[in-house]
mmCIF file of C-alpha atoms in Angstrom:
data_model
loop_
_atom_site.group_PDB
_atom_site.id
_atom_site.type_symbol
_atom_site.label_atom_id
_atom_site.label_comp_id
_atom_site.label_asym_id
_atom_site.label_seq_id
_atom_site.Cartn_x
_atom_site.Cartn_y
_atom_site.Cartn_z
ATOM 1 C CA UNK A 1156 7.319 -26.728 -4.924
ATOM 2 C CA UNK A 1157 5.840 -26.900 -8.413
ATOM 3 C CA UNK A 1158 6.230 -23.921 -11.082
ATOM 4 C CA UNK A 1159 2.115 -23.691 -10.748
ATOM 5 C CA UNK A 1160 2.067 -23.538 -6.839
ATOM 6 C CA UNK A 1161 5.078 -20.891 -6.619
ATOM 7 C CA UNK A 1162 3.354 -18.890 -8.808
ATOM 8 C CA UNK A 1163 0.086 -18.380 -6.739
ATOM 9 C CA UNK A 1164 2.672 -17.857 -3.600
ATOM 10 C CA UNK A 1165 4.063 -15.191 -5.360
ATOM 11 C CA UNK A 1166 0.723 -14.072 -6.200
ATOM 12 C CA UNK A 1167 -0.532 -14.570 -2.771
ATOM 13 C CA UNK A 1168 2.300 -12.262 -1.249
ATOM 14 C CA UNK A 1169 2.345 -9.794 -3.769
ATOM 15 C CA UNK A 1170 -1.297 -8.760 -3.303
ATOM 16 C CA UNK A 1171 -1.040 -8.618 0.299
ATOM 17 C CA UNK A 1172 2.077 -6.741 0.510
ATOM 18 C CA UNK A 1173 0.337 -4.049 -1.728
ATOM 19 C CA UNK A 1174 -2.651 -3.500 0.055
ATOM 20 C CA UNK A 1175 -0.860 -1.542 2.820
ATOM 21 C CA UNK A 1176 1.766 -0.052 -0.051
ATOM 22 C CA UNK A 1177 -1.334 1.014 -2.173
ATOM 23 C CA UNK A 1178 -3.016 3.075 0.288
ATOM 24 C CA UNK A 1179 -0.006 4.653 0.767
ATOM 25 C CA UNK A 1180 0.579 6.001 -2.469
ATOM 26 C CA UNK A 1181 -3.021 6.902 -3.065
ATOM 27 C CA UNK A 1182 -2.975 8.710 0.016
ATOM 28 C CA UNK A 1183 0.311 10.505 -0.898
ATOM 29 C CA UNK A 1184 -1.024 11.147 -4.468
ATOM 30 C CA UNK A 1185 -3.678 12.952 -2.668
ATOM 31 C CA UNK A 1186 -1.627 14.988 -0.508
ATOM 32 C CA UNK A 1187 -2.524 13.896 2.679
ATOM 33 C CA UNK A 1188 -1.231 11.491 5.581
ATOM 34 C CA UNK A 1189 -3.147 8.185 6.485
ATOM 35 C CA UNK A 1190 -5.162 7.623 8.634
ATOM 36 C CA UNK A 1191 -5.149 4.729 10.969
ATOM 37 C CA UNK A 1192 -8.109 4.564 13.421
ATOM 38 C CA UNK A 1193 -7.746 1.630 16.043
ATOM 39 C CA UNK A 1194 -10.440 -0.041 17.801
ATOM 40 C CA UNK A 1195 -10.368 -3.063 20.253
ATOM 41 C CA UNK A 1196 -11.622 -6.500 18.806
ATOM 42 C CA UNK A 1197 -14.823 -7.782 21.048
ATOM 43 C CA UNK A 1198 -14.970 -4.396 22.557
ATOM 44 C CA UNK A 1199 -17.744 -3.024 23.303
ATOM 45 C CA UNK A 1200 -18.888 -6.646 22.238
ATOM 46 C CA UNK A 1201 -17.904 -8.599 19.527
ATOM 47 C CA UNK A 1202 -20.743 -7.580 17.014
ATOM 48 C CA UNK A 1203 -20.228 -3.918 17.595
ATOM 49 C CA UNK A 1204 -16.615 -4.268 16.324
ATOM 50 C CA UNK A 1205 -17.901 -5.664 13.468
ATOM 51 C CA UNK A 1206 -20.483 -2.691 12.697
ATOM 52 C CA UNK A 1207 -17.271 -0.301 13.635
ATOM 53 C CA UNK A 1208 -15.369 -1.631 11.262
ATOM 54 C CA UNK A 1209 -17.328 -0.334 7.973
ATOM 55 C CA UNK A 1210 -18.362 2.768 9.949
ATOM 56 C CA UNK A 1211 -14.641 3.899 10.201
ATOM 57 C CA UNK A 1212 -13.902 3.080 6.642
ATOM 58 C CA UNK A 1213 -17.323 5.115 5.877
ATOM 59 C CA UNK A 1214 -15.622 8.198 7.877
ATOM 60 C CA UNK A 1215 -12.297 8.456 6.243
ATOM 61 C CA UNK A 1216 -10.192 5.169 7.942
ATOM 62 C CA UNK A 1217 -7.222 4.380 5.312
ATOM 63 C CA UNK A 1218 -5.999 1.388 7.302
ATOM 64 C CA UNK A 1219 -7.843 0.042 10.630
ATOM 65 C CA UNK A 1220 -5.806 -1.453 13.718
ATOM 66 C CA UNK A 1221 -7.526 -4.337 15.351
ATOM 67 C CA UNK A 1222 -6.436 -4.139 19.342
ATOM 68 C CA UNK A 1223 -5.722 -8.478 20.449
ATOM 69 C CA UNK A 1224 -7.245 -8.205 24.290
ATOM 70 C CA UNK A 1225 -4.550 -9.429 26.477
ATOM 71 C CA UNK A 1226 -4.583 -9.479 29.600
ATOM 72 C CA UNK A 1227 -0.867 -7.573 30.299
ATOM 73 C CA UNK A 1228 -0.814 -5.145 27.410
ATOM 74 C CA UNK A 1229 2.363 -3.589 29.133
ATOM 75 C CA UNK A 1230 2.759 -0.719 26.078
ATOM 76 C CA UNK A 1231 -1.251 0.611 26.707
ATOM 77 C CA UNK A 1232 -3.151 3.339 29.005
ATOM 78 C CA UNK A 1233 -5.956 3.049 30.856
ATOM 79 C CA UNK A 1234 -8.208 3.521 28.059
ATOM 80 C CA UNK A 1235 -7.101 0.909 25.909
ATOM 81 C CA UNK A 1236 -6.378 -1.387 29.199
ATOM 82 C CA UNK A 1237 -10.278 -1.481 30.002
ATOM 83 C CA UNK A 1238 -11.001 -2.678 26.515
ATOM 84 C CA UNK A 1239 -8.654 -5.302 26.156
ATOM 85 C CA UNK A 1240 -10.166 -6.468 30.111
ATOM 86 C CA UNK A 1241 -13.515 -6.083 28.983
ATOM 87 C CA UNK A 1242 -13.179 -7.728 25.562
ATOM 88 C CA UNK A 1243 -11.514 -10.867 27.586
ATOM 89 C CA UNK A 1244 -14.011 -11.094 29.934
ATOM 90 C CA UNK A 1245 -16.746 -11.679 27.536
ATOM 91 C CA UNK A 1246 -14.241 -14.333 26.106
ATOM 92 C CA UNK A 1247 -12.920 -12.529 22.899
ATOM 93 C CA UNK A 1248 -9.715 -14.656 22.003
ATOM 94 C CA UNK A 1249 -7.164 -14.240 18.893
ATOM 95 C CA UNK A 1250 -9.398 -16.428 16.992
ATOM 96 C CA UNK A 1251 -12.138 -14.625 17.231
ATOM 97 C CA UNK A 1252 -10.609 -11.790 16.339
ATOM 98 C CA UNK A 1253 -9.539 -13.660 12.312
ATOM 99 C CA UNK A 1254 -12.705 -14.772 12.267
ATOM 100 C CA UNK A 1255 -13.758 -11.084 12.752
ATOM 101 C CA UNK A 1256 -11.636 -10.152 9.739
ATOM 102 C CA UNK A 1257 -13.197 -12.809 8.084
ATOM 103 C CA UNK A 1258 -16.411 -11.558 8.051
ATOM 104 C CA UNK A 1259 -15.735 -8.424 7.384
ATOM 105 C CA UNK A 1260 -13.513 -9.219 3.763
ATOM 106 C CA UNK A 1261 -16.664 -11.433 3.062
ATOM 107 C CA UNK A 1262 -18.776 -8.286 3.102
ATOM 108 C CA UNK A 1263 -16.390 -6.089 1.010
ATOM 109 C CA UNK A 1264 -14.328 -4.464 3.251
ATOM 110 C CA UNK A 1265 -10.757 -3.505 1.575
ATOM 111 C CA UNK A 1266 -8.753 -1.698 3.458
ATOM 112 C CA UNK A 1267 -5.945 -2.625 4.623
ATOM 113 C CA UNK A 1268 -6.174 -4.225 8.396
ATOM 114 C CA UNK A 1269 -3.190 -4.825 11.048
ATOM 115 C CA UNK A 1270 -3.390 -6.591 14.421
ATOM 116 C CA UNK A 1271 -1.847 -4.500 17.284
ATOM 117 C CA UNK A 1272 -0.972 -6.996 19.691
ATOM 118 C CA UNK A 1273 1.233 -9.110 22.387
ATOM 119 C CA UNK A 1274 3.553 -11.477 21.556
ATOM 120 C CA UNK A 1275 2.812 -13.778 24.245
ATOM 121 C CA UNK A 1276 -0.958 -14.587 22.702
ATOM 122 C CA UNK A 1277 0.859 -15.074 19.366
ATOM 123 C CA UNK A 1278 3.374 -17.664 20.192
ATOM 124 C CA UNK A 1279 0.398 -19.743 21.674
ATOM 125 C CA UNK A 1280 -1.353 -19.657 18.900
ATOM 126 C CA UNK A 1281 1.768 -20.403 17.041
ATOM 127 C CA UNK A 1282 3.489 -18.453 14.337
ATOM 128 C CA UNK A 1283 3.557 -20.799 11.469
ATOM 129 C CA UNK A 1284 -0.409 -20.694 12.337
ATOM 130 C CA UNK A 1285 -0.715 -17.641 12.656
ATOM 131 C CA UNK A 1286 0.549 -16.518 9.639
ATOM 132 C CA UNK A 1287 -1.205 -19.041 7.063
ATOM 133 C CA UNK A 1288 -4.509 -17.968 9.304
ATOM 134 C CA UNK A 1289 -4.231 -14.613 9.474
ATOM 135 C CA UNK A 1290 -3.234 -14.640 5.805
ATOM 136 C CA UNK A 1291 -6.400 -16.134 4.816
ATOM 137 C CA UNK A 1292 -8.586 -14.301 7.027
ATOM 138 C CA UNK A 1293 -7.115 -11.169 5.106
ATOM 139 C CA UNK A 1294 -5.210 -9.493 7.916
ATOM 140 C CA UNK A 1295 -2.430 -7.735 6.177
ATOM 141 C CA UNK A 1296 0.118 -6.925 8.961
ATOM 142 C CA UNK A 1297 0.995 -6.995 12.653
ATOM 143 C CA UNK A 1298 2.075 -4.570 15.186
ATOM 144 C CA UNK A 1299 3.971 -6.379 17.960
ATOM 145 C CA UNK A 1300 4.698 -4.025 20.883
ATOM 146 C CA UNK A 1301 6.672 -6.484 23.321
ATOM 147 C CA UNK A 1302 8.857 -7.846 20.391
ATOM 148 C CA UNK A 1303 12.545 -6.211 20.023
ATOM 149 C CA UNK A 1304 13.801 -5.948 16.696
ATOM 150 C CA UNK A 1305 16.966 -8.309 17.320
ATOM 151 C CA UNK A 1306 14.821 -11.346 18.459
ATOM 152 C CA UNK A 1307 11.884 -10.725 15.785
ATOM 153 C CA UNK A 1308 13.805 -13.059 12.905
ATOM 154 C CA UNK A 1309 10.419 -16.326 13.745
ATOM 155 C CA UNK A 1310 7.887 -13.775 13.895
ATOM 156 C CA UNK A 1311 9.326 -12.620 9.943
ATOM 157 C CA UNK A 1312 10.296 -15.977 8.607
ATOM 158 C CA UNK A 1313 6.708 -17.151 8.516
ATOM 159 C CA UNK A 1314 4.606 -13.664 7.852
ATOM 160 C CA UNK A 1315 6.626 -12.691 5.152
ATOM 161 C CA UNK A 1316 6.270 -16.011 3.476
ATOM 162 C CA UNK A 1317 2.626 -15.232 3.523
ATOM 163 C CA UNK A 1318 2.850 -11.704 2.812
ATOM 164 C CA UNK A 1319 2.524 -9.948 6.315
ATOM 165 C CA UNK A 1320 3.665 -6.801 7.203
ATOM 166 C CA UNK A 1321 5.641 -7.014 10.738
ATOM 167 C CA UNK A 1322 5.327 -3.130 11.376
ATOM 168 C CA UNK A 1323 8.341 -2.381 13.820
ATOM 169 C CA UNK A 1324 7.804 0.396 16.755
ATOM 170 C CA UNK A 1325 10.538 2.911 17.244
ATOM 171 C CA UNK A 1326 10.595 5.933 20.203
ATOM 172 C CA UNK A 1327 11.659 9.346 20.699
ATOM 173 C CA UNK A 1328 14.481 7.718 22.858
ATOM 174 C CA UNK A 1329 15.486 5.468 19.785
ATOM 175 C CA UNK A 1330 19.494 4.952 19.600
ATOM 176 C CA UNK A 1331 20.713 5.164 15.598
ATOM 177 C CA UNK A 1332 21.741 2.054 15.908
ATOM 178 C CA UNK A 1333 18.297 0.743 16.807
ATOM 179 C CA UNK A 1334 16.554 2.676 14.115
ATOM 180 C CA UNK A 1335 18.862 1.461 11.392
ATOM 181 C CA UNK A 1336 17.795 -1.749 12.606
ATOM 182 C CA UNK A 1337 14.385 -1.433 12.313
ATOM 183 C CA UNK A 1338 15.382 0.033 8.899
ATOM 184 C CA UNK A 1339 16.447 -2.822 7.717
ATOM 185 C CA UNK A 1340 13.478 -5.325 8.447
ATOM 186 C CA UNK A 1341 11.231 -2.506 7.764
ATOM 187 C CA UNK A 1342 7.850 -3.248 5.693
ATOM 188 C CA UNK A 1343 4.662 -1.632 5.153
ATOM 189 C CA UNK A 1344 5.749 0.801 7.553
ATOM 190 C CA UNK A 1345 7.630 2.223 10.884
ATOM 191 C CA UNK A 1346 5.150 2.952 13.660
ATOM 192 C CA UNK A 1347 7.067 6.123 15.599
ATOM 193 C CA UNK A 1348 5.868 6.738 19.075
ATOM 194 C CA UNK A 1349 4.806 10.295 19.364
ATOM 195 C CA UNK A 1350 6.302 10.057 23.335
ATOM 196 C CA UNK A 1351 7.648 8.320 25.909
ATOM 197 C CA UNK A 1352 5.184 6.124 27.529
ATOM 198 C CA UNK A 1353 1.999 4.426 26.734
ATOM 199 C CA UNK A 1354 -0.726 5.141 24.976
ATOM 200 C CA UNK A 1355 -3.407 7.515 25.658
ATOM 201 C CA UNK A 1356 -5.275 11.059 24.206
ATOM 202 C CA UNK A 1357 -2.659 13.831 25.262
ATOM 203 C CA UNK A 1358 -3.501 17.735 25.192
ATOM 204 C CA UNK A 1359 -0.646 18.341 23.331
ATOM 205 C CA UNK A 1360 1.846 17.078 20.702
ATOM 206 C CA UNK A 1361 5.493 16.868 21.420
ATOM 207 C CA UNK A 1362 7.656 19.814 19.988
ATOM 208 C CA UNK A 1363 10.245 17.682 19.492
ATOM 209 C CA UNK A 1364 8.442 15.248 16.690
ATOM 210 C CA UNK A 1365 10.095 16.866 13.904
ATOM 211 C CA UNK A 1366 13.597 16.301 14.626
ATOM 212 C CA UNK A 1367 12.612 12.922 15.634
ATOM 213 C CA UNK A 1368 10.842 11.938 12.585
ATOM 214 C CA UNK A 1369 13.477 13.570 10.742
ATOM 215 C CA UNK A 1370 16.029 11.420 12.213
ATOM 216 C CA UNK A 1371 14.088 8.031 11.475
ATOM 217 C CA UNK A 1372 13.819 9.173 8.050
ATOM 218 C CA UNK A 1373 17.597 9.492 7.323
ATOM 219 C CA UNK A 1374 17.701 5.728 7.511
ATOM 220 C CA UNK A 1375 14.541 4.494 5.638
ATOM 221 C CA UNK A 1376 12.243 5.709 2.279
ATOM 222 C CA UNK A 1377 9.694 3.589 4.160
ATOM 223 C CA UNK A 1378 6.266 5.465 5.360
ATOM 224 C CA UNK A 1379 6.144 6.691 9.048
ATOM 225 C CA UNK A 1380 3.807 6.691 11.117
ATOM 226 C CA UNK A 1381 2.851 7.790 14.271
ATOM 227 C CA UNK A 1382 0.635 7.335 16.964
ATOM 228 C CA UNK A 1383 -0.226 7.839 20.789
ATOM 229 C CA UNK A 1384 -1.517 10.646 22.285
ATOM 230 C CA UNK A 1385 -3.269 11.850 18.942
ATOM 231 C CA UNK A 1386 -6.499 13.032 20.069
ATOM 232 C CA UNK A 1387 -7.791 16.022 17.799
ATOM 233 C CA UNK A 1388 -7.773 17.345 13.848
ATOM 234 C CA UNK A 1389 -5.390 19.800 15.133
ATOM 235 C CA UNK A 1390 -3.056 16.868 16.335
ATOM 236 C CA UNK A 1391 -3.552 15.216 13.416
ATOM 237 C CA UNK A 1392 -3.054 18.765 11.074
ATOM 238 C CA UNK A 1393 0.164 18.518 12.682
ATOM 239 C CA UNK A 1394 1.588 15.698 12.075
ATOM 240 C CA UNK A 1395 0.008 14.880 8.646
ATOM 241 C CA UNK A 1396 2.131 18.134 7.650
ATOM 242 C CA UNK A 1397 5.670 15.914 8.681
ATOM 243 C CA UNK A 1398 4.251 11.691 8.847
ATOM 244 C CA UNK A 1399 2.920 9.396 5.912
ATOM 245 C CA UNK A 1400 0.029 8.180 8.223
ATOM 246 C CA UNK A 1401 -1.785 9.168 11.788
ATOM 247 C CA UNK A 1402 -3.286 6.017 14.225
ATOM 248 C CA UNK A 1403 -5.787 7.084 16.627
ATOM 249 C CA UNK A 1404 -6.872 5.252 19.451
ATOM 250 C CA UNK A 1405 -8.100 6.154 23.070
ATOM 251 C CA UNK A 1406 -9.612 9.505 21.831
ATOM 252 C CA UNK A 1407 -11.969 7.676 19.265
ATOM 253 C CA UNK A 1408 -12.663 5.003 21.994
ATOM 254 C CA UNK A 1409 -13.250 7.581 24.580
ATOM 255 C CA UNK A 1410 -15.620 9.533 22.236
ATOM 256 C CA UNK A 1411 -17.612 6.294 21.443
ATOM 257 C CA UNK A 1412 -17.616 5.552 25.117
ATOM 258 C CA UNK A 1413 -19.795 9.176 25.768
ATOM 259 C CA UNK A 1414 -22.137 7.446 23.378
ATOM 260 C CA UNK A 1415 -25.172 5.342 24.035
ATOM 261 C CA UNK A 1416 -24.664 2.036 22.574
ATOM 262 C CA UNK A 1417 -27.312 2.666 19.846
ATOM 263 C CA UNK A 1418 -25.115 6.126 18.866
ATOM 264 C CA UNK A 1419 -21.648 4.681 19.101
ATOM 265 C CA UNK A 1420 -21.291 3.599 15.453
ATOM 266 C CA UNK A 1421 -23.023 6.662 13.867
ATOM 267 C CA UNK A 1422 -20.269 8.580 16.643
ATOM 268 C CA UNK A 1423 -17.651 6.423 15.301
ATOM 269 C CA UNK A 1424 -18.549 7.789 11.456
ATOM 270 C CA UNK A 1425 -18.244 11.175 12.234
ATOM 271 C CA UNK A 1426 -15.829 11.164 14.771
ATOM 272 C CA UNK A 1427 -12.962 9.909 12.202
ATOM 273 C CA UNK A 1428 -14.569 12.192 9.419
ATOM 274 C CA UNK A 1429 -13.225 15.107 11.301
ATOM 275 C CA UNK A 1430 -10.451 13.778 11.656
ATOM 276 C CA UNK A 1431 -9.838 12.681 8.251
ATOM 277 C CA UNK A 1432 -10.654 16.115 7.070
ATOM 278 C CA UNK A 1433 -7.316 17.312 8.609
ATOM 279 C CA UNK A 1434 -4.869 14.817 6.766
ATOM 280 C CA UNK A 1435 -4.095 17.332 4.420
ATOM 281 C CA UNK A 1436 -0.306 17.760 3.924
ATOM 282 C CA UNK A 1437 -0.535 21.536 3.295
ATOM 283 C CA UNK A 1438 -2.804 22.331 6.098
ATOM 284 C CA UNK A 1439 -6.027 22.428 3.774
ATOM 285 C CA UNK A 1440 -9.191 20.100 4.622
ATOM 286 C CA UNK A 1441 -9.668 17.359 2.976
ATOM 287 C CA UNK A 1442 -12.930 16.156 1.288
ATOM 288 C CA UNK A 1443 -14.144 12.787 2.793
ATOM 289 C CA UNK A 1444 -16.946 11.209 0.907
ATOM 290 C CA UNK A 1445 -18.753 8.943 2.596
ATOM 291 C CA UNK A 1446 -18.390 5.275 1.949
ATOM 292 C CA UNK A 1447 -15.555 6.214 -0.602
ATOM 293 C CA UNK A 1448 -12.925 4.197 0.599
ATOM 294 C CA UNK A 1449 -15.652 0.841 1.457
#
């Protein structure tokens, strides 16, 4: 490789490694956690993802989680199930999903985006592929649920060449051993599991998420985050006060699915702006200007 053509890899890498690590420090110089809204590529259709997209980012979204529809998404409730099976059956595939992402960096989106998905779709696709195209497309990371940490060495060969965040998924039930491990690999950020079992909006938070996230950070200086069963600005008040970032998921797609279709993106916008408004790490409400963050 040629002095000229390492340089722009370095280049390349650098800037995509610090989109996720910049909104994480301008969210922590702002005293607040993140938040991570996540929405289903192709679902409700195709085209309304792509209005979502902006709309979130318009309400307060610090980093957006694109759901890859698979057909065995073993780690996701019902909610997020019927997307992913009604995204597929109007033929949404991985690739349309980058070419989603695309579109949207075309049009000045610049947040920070991460794929949530299976690892089966992934290794079809293929990795070395994946990586270069995703890359391009400007996805910035990937959440792999059904990926251990001891067998994910070809999934970070190739992403981190390109600059990918592989965001590793720890549980309540975590052994130290296994979180030291994630520890290690660790970039962008840990996603911590609020509970055991899959996702879904919850009526309460787990009393025991303190200790838990206080354990996980012994090992790592890296941001945690957490998600499932986050569902209102109180859940969120709460764990912005003790996590760097907050995803939600089936409550935002349940509240766009009250909606008629010509409502759902407006819902979308204000749905995550009250939610945004509780990221405040000392309790307070936080000021969300509208398109600030586009």
């Amino acid at each position: 490789m040629s002095a000229v053509s390492e340089e722009t890899e370095t280049t390349r890498v650098d800037a995509k490694t610090n989109r996720i690590a910049a909104a994480f420090s301008a969210c922590k110089a702002q005293g607040r956690a993140a938040l991570i809204p996540f929405v289903t590529g192709g679902y409700p259709t195709l085209a309304k993802t792509e209005e979502l997209l902006p709309a979130l980012v318009e309400g307060g979204a610090d980093l957006i989680e694109i759901g890859i529809p698979f057909s065995d998404p073993l780690a996701d409730g019902a909610t997020v199930q019927h997307t992913s099976q009604v995204a597929l059956e109007q033929g949404t595939t991985l690739t349309d999903c980058l070419a989603l992402v695309r579109r949207v960096r075309a049009a000045g989106l610049t947040v920070p985006i991460l794929f949530m998905g299976y690892s089966n779709p992934f290794y079809q696709y293929g990795l070395q592929r994946l990586a270069r195209d995703a890359a391009e497309a400007g996805v910035d990371g990937f959440i792999v649920p059904d990926l251990p940490i001891e067998e994910s060495d070809e999934f970070l060969e190739p992403f981190r060449a390109e600059g990918l965040d592989l965001i590793f998924m720890l549980a309540p039930t975590s052994t130290e051993s296994r979180i030291e491990a994630a520890a290690q690999r660790a970039s962008g950020f840990i996603y911590c599991v609020s509970l055991v079992g899959v996702t879904g909006a919850r009526e309460a938070l787990s009393d025991e998420l303190p200790a838990y996230l206080a354990r996980v950070r012994s090992h790592t200086d890296v941001p945690l985050v957490v998600g499932f069963g986050i569902s209102r600005p109180d859940h969120v008040r709460t764990t912005a006060a003790i996590a760097d970032g907050v995803v939600v998921a089936s409550a935002l797609i349940n509240h766009m699915d009250l909606l008629p279709p010509e409502e759902q993106v407006a819902g979308a916008t204000a749905f995550v702006r009250g939610l945004a408004a509780a990221t405040g790490k000392d309790g307070q409400q936080v000021a969300v200007a509208a398109g600030s963050k586009g």
